[in-house]
Coordinates of C-alpha atoms and ligand atoms in Angstrom, one line a residue:
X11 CA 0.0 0.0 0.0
X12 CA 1.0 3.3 -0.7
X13 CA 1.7 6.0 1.9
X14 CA -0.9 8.0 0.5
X15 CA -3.0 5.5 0.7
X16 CA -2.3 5.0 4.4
X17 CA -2.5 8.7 5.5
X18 CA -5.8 8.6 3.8
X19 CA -7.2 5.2 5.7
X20 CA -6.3 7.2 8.6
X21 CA -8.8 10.2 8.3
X22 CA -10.8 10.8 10.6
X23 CA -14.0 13.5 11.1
X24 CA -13.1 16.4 13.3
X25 CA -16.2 18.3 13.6
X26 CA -18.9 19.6 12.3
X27 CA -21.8 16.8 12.4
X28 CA -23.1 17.1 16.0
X29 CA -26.3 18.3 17.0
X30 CA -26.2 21.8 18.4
X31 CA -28.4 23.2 21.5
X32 CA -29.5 26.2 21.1
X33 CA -26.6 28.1 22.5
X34 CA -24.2 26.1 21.9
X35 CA -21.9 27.3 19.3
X36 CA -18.1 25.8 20.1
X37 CA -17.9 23.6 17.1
X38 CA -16.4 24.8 14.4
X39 CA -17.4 24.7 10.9
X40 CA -16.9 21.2 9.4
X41 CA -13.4 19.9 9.3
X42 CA -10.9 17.2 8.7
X43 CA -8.2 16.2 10.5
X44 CA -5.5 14.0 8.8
X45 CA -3.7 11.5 11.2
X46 CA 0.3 11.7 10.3
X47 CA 1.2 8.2 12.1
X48 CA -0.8 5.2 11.5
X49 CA 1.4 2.5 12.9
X50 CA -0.2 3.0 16.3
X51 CA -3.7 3.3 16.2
X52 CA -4.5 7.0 17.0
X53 CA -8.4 7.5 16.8
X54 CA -11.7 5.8 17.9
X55 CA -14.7 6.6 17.8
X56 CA -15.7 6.3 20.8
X57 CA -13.1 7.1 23.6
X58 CA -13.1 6.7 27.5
X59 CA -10.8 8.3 29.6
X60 CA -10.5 5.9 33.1
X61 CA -10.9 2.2 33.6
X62 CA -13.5 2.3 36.9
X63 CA -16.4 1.5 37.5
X64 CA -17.8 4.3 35.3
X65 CA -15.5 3.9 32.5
X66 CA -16.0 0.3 32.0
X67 CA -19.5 0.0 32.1
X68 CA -20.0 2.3 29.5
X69 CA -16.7 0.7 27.3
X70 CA -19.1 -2.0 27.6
X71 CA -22.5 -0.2 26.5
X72 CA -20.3 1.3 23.5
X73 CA -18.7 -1.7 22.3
X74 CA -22.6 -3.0 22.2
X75 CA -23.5 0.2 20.0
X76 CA -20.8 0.7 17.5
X77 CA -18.5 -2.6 17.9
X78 CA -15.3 -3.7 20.2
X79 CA -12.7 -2.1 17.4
X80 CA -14.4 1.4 17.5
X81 CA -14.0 1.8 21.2
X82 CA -10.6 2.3 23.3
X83 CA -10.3 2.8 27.2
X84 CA -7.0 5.1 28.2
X85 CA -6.2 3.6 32.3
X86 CA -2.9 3.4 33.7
X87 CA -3.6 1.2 36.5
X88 CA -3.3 -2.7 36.0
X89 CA -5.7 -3.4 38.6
X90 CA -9.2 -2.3 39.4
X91 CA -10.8 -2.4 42.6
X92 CA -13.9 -2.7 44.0
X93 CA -14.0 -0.3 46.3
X94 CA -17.3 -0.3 48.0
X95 CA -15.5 -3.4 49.3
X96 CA -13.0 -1.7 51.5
X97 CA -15.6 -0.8 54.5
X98 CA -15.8 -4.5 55.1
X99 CA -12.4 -5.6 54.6
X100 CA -10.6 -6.5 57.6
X101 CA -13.7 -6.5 59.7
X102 CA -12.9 -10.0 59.3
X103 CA -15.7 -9.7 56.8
X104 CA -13.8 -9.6 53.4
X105 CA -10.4 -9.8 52.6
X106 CA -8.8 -6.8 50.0
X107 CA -8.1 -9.0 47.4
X108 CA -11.7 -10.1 46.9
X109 CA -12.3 -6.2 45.9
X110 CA -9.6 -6.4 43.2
X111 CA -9.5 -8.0 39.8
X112 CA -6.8 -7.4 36.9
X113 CA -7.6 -4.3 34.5
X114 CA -7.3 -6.8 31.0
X115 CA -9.9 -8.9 32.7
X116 CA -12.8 -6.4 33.2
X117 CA -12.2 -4.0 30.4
X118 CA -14.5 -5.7 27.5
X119 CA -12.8 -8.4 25.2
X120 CA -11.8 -6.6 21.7
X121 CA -11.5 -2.9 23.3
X122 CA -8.3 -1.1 23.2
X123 CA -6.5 -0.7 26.2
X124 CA -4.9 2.4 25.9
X125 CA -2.3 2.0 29.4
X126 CA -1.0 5.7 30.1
X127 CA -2.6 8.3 32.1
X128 CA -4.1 11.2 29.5
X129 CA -2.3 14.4 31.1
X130 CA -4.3 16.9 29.0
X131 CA -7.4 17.2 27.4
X132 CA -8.0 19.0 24.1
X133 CA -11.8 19.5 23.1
X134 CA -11.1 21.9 20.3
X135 CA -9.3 19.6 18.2
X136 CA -11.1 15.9 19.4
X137 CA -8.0 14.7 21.0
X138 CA -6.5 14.1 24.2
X139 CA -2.5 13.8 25.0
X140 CA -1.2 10.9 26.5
X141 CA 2.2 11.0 29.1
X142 CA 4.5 10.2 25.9
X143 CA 3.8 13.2 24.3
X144 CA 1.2 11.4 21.8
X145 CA -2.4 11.8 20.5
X146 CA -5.5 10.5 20.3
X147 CA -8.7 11.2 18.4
X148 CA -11.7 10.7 18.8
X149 CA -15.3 11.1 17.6
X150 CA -17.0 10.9 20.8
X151 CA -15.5 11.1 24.5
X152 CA -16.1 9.9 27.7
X153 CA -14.6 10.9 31.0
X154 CA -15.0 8.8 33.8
X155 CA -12.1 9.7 35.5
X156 CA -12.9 9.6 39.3
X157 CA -11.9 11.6 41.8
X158 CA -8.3 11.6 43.6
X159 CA -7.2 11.5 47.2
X160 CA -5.4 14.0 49.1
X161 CA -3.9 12.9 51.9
X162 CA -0.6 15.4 51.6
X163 CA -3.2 18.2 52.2
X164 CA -3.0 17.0 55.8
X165 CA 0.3 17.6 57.7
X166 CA 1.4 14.7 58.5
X167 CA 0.3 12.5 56.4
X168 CA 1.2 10.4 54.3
X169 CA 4.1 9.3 56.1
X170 CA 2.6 9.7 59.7
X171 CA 1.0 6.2 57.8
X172 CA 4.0 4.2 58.6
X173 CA 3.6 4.6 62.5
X174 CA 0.7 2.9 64.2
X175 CA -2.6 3.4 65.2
X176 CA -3.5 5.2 62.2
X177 CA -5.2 4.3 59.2
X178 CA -7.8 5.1 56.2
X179 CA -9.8 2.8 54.4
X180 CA -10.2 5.0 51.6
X181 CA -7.1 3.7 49.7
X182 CA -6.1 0.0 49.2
X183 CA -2.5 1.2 50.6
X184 CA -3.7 2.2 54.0
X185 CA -6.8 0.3 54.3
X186 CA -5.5 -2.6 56.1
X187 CA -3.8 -0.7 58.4
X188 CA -7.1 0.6 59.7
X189 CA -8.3 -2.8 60.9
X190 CA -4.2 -3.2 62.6
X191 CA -5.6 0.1 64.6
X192 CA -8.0 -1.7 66.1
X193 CA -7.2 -4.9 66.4
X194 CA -4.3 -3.1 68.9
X195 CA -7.1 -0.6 70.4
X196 CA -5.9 -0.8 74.2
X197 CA -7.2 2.6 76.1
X198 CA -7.9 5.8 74.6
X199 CA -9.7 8.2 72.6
X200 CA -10.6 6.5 69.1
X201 CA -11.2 9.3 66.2
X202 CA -13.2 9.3 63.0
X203 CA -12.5 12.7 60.6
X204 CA -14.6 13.6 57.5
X205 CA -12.8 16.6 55.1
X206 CA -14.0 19.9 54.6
X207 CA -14.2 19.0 50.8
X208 CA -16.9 16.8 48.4
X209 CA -15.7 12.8 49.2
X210 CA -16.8 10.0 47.7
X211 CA -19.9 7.5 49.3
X212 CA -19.9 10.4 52.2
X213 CA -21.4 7.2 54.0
X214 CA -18.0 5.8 54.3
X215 CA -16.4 7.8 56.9
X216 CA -18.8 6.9 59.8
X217 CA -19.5 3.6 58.6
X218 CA -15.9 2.4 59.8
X219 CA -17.0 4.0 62.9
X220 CA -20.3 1.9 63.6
X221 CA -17.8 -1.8 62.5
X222 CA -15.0 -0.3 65.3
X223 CA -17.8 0.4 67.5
X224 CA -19.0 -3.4 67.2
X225 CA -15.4 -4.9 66.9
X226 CA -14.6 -2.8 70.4
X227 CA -18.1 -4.3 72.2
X228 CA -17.3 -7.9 71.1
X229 CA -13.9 -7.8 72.4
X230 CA -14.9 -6.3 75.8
X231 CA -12.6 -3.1 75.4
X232 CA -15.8 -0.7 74.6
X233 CA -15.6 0.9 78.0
X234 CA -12.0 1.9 77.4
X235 CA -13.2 3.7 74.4
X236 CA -14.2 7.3 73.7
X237 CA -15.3 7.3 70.1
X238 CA -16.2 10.6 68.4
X239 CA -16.5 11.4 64.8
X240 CA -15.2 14.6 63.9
X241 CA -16.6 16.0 60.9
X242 CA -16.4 19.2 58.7
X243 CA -20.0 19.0 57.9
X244 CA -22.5 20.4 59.8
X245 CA -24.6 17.5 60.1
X246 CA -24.6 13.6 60.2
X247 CA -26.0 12.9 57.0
X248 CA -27.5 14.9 53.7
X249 CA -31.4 13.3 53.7
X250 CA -33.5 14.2 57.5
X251 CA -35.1 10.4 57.1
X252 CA -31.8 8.6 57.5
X253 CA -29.7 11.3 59.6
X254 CA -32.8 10.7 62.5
X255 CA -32.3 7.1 61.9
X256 CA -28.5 7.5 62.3
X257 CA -28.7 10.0 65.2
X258 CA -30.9 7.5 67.2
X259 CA -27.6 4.7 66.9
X260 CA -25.3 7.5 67.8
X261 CA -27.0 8.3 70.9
X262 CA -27.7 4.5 71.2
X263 CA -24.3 3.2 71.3
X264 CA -22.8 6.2 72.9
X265 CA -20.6 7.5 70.6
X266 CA -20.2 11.5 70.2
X267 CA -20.4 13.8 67.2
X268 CA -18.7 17.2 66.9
X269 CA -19.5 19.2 63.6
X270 CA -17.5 22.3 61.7
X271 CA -14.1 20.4 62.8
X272 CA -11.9 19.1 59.7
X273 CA -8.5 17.4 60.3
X274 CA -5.2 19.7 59.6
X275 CA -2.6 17.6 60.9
X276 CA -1.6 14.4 62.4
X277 CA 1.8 14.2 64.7
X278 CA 1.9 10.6 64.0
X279 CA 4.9 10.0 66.6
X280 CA 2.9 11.4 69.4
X281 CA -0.5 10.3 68.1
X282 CA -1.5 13.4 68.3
X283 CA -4.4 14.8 66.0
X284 CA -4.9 18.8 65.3
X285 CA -8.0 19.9 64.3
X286 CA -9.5 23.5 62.7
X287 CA -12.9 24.7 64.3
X288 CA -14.7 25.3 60.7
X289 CA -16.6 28.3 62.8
X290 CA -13.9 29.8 64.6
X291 CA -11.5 30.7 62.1
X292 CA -7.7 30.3 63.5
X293 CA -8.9 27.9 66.5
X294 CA -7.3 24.8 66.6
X295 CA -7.9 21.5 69.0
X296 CA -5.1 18.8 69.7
X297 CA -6.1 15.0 70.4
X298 CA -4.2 12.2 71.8
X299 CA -5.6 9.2 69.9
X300 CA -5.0 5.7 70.4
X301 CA -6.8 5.0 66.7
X302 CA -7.4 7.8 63.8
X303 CA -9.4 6.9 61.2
X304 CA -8.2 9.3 58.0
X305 CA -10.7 10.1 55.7
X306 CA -8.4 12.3 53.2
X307 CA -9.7 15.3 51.6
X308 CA -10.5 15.0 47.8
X309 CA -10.7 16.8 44.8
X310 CA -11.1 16.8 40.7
X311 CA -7.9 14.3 39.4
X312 CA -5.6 16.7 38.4
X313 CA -6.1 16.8 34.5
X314 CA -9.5 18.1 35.1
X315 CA -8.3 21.4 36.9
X316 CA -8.2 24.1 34.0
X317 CA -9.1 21.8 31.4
X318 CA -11.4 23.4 29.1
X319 CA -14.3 20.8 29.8
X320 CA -14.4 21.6 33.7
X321 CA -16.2 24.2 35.7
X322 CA -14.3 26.8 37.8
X323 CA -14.0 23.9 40.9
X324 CA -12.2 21.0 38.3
X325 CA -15.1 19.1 37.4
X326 CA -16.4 18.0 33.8
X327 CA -18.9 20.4 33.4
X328 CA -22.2 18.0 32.3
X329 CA -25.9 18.7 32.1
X330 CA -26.9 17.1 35.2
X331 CA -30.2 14.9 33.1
X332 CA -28.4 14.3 30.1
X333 CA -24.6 14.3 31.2
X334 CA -23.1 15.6 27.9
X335 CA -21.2 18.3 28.5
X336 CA -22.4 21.7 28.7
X337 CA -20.4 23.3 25.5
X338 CA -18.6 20.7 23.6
X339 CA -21.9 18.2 22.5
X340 CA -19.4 15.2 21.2
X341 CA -18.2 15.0 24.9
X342 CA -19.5 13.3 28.3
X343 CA -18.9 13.1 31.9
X344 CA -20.1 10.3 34.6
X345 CA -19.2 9.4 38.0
X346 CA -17.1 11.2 40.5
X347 CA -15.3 13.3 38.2
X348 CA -18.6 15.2 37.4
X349 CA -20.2 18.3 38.4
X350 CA -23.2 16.4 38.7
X351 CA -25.3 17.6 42.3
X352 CA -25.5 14.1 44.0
X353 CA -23.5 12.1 46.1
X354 CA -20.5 10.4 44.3
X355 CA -20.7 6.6 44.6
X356 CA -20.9 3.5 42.2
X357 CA -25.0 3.3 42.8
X358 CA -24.9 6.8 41.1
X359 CA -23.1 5.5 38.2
X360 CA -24.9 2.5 37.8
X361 CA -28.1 5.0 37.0
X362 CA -26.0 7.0 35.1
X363 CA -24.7 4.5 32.9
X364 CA -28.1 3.9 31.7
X365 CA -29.1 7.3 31.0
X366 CA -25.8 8.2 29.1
X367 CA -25.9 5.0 27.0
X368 CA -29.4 6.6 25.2
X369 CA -27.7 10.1 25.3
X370 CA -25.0 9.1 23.5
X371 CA -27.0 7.0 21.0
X372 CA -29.3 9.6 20.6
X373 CA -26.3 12.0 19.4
X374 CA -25.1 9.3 17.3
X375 CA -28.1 9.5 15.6
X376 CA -28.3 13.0 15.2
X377 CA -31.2 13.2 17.7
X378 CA -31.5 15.2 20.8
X379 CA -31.2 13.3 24.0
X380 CA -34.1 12.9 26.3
X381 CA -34.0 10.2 28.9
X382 CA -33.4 12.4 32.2
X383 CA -31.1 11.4 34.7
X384 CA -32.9 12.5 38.3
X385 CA -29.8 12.1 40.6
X386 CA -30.3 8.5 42.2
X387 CA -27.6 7.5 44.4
X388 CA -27.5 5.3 47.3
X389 CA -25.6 5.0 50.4
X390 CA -26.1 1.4 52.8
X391 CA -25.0 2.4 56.1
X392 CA -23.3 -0.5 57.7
X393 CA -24.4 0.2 60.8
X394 CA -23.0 -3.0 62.3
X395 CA -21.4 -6.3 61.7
X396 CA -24.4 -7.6 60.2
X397 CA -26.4 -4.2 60.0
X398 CA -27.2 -1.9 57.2
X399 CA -29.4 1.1 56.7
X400 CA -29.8 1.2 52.5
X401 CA -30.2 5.1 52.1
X402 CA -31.3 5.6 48.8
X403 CA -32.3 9.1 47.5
X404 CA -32.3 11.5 44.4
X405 CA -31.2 15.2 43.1
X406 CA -34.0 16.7 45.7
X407 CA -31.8 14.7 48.5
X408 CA -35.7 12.4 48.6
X409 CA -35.9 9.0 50.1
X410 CA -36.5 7.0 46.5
X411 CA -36.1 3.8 48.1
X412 CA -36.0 0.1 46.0
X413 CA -37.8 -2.0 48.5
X414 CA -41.9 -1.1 50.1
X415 CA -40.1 -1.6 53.8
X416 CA -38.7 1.4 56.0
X417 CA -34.9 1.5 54.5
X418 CA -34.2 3.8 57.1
X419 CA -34.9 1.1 60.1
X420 CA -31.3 -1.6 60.6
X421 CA -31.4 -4.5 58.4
X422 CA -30.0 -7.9 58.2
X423 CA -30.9 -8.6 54.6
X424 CA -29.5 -5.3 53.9
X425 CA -26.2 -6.3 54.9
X426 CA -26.5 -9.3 52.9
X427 CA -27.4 -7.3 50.0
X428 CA -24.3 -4.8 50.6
X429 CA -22.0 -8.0 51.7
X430 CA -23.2 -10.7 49.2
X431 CA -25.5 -9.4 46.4
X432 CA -23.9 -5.9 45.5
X433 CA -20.7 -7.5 44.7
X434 CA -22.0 -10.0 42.5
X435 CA -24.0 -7.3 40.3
X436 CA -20.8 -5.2 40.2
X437 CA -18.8 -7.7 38.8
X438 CA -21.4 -9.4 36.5
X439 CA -24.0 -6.3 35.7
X440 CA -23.1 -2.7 35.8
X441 CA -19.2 -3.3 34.3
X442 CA -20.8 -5.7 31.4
X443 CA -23.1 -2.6 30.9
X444 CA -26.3 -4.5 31.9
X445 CA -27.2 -2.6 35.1
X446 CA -28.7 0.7 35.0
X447 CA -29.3 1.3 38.3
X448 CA -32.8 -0.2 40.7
X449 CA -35.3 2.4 38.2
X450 CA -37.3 -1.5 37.0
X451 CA -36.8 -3.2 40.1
X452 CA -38.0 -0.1 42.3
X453 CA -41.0 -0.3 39.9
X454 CA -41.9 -3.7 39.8
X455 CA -41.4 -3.7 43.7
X456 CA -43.7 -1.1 44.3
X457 CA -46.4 -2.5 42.0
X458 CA -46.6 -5.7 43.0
X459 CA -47.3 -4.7 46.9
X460 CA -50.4 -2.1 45.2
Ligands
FAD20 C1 -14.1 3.2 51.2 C2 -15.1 3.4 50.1 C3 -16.4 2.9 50.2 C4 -17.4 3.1 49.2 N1 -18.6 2.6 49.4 C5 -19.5 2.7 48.4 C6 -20.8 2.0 48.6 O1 -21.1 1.4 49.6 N2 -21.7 2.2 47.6 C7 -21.4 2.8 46.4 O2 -22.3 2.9 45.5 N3 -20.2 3.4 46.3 C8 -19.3 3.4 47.2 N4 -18.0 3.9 47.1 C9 -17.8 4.9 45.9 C10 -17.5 4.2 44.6 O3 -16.4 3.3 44.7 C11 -17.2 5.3 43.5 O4 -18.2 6.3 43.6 C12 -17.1 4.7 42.1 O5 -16.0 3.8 42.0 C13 -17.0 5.9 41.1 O6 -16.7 5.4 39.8 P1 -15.9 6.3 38.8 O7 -15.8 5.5 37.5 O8 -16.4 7.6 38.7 O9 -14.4 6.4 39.4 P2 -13.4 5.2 39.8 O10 -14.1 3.9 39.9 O11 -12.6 5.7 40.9 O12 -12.4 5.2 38.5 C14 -11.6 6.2 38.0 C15 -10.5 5.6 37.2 O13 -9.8 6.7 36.5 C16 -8.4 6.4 36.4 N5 -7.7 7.6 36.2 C17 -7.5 8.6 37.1 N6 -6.8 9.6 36.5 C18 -6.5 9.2 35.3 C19 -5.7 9.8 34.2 N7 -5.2 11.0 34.3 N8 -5.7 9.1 33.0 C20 -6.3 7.9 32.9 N9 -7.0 7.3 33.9 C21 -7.1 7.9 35.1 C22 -8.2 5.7 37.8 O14 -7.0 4.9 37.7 C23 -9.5 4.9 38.0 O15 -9.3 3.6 37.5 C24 -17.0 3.8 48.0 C25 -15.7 4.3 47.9 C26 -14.8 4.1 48.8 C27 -13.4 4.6 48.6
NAG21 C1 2.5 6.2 23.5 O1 1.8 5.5 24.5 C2 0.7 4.7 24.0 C3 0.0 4.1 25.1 O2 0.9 3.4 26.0 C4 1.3 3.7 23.0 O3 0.2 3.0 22.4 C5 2.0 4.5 21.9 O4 2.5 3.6 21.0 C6 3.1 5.4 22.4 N1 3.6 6.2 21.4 C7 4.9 6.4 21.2 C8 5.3 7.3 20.1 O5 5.7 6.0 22.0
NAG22 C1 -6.4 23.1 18.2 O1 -7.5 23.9 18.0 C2 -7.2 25.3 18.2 C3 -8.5 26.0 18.1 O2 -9.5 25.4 17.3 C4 -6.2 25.7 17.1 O3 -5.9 27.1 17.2 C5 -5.0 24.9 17.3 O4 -4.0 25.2 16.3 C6 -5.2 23.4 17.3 N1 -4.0 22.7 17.8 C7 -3.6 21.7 17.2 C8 -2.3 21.1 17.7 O5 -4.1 21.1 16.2
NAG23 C1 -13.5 16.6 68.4 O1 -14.0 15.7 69.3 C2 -13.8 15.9 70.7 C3 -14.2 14.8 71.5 O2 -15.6 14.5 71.4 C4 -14.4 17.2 71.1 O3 -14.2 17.5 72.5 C5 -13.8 18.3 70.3 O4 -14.4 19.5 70.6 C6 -13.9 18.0 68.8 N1 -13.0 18.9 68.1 C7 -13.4 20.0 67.6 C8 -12.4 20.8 66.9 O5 -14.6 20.3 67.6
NAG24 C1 -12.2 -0.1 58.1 O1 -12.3 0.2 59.5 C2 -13.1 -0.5 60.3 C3 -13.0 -0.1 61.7 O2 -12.1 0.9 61.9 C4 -12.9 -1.9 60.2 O3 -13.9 -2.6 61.0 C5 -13.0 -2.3 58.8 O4 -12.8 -3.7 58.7 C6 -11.9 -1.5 58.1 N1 -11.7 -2.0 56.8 C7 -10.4 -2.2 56.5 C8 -10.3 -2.6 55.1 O5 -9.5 -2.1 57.2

């Protein structure tokens, strides 16, 4: 074959063919773009930026719509985790590796698996750069790129990690040393922090809380205990239904909240943490601990801040029904790396999936997307070994619960569903593309009780 003819099997549409809102007027006129290097393969039409839980599921909606060899994932990281997993590991109740699988294995057979991290994005041209200084097109892109821990925003941390009694189950580095903290719990003052910034499942933080709480009692060194939860926020949880239901355990089981107080630094050597009174700007508060549960401030991965497809704070800028992004049409956002107003966890995806799949076949066929994303996310509250509270709730911060039962009362089939079931639809339905979220279940539920 002739080099000509390879530059020219190597075009590849710019711009130009999208449906426009009204308003939106970023893409240029219509345009070609004429790839110089064809040896590695440098567009697709359909590109994904992250291999999680968002990223995969819809690398497996898109291989469905426009085939396996039109669709490429870009993820540096050879393994992908489960993470709702992590609350329950070391409990005794799971183990990490049963949260982790290898990247090849869940990214869908016959998609491109594009290993480098993208370190800038490019919208005006339908490219994105890679860490070597290359490029990739694309005709449509997806960013599902998550949202990154901070733990150096703490002083401290993360070295104070390699002393004792610390630990933070938010990272699969750190999160065994949480269960180490307790398992050595002697006497003492055991703390719980929550950051002054958006987290993801916002559940998490006190749910560690309610397991050390139970691990304590059953070994008989409760009464050594004083367990508070120190948290930025200003109250325990975001929906009224399930904060009353949390409050009543709190008071319950004796453990003590204290609002408007965020971490700023751990003396790891001393076990000492120092925390900032939100409300009283300047006051600070050292506390011996003999545990500290880190939950690390978070924020937009750091390709997002600037880029021109995020909003002033770092996150991909996305209608919040349709979740294509708000100027460039050919692009969308899901999961924790959006600007989306719900709470960031892998339930939220799972309903998001679903509605981007029609978006972005609707675009594909030059039609205007309508199904509406209405913010479902869910949250199940271990409350205890074998206790769970399944918050469920939408954009409006609304109960929108799966099940005709009070959600908000402690359940034992609850835990099973987090423990057992939730693990098995993961792995089986939402990263093969097949689970959109409770929407038909809630229905049929509901209906069959009328
Ligand atoms: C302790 C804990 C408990 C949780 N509990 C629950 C729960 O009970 N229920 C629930 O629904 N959710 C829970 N979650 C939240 C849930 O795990 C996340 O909301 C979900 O994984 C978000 O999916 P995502 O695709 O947006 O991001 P992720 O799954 O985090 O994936 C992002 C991917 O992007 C990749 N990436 C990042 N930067 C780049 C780059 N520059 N280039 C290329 N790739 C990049 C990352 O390597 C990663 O693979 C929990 C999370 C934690 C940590
Ligand atoms: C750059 O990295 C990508 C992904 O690892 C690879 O496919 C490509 O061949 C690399 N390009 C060059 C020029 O090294
Ligand atoms: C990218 O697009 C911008 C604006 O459309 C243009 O000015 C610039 O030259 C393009 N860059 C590359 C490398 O193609
Ligand atoms: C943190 O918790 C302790 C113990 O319950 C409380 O006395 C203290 O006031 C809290 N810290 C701040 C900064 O509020
Ligand atoms: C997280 O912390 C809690 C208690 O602190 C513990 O019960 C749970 O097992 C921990 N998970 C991991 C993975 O360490």
């Amino acid at each position: 074959m002739s080099a000509v003819g390879a530059v020219f099997s190597c075009f590849c549409l710019r711009s130009g063919v999208w449906l426009l809102k009204p308003g939106m007027q970023k893409m240029s006129s219509f345009s070609l773009h004429t790839a110089a290097r064809c040896a590695a393969r440098d567009y697709y039409e359909v590109l994904v930026l992250g291999g999680g839980a968002g990223g995969i599921a819809m690398s497996a909606r898109m291989k469905r719509r426009v085939g396996a060899e039109n669709v490429a994932v870009v993820e540096p990281s050879k393994t992908h985790y489960y993470q709702p997993l992590w609350t329950l590991v070391g409990a005794g109740a799971k183990h990490l590796a049963a949260s982790a699988r290898p990247m090849g294995s869940v990214i869908p057979s016959g998609v491109a698996w594009i290993k480098s991290q993208v370190v800038a994005l490019d919208p005006d041209n339908n490219s994105v750069w890679l860490e070597n200084d290359t490029r990739v097109f694309y005709k449509y892109l997806i960013i599902a790129l998550g949202i990154s821990l901070h733990y150096e925003k703490i002083k401290g941390l993360p070295e104070g990690f390699n002393h004792p009694k610390i630990g933070s189950n938010y990272s699969a580095q750190t999160v065994e040393k949480t269960w180490r903290a307790l398992q050595d719990f002697k006497e003492g003052n055991a703390i719980f922090t929550f950051p002054n910034t958006p987290v993801k499942c916002a559940g998490a933080p006190q749910k560690i809380m309610y397991l050390s709480d139970a691990y304590l009692r059953k070994t008989g060194k409760r009464s050594k205990a004083n367990i508070m939860f120190n948290t930025s926020l200003g109250a325990i949880f975001a929906v009224k239904k399930y904060a009353d239901a949390l409050l009543e355990i709190i008071k319950d089981r004796n453990l003590a909240v204290n609002y408007k107080c965020n971490l700023i630094e751990v003396r790891a050597d001393k076990q000492e943490a120092v925390f900032e009174n939100l409300d009283k700007p300047g006051v600070t508060e050292v506390y011996q601990y003999e545990m500290l549960h880190v939950t690390p401030p978070m924020g937009p991965p750091a390709v997002l801040i600037n880029s021109p497809v995020s909003d002033a704070n770092g996150w991909v800028d996305v209608d919040k029904e349709t979740l294509q992004h708000k100027t460039y049409p050919n692009v969308f956002g899901i999961g924790d790396c959006t600007n989306l107003p719900t709470s960031k966890t892998a339930a939220a995806v799972a309903a998001q999936s679903g509605v981007l799949d029609k978006t972005v076949s609707l675009i594909m066929n030059k039609k205007f997307p309508v199904t509406k994303y209405d913010g479902y996310t869910s949250c199940p509250l271990v409350t205890g070994y074998n206790k769970v509270i399944l918050a469920e709730f939408d954009y409006n911060a609304q109960p929108l619960e799966t099940f005709p039962i009070d959600q908000s009362k402690e359940r034992r089939t609850m835990y099973h569903m987090k423990a057992d079931m939730m693990p098995l639809l993961y792995w089986n339905a939402l990263l093969k593309g097949y689970w959109g979220g409770p929407a038909p279940v809630r229905k049929l539920m509901h209906l069959s009780l009328k």
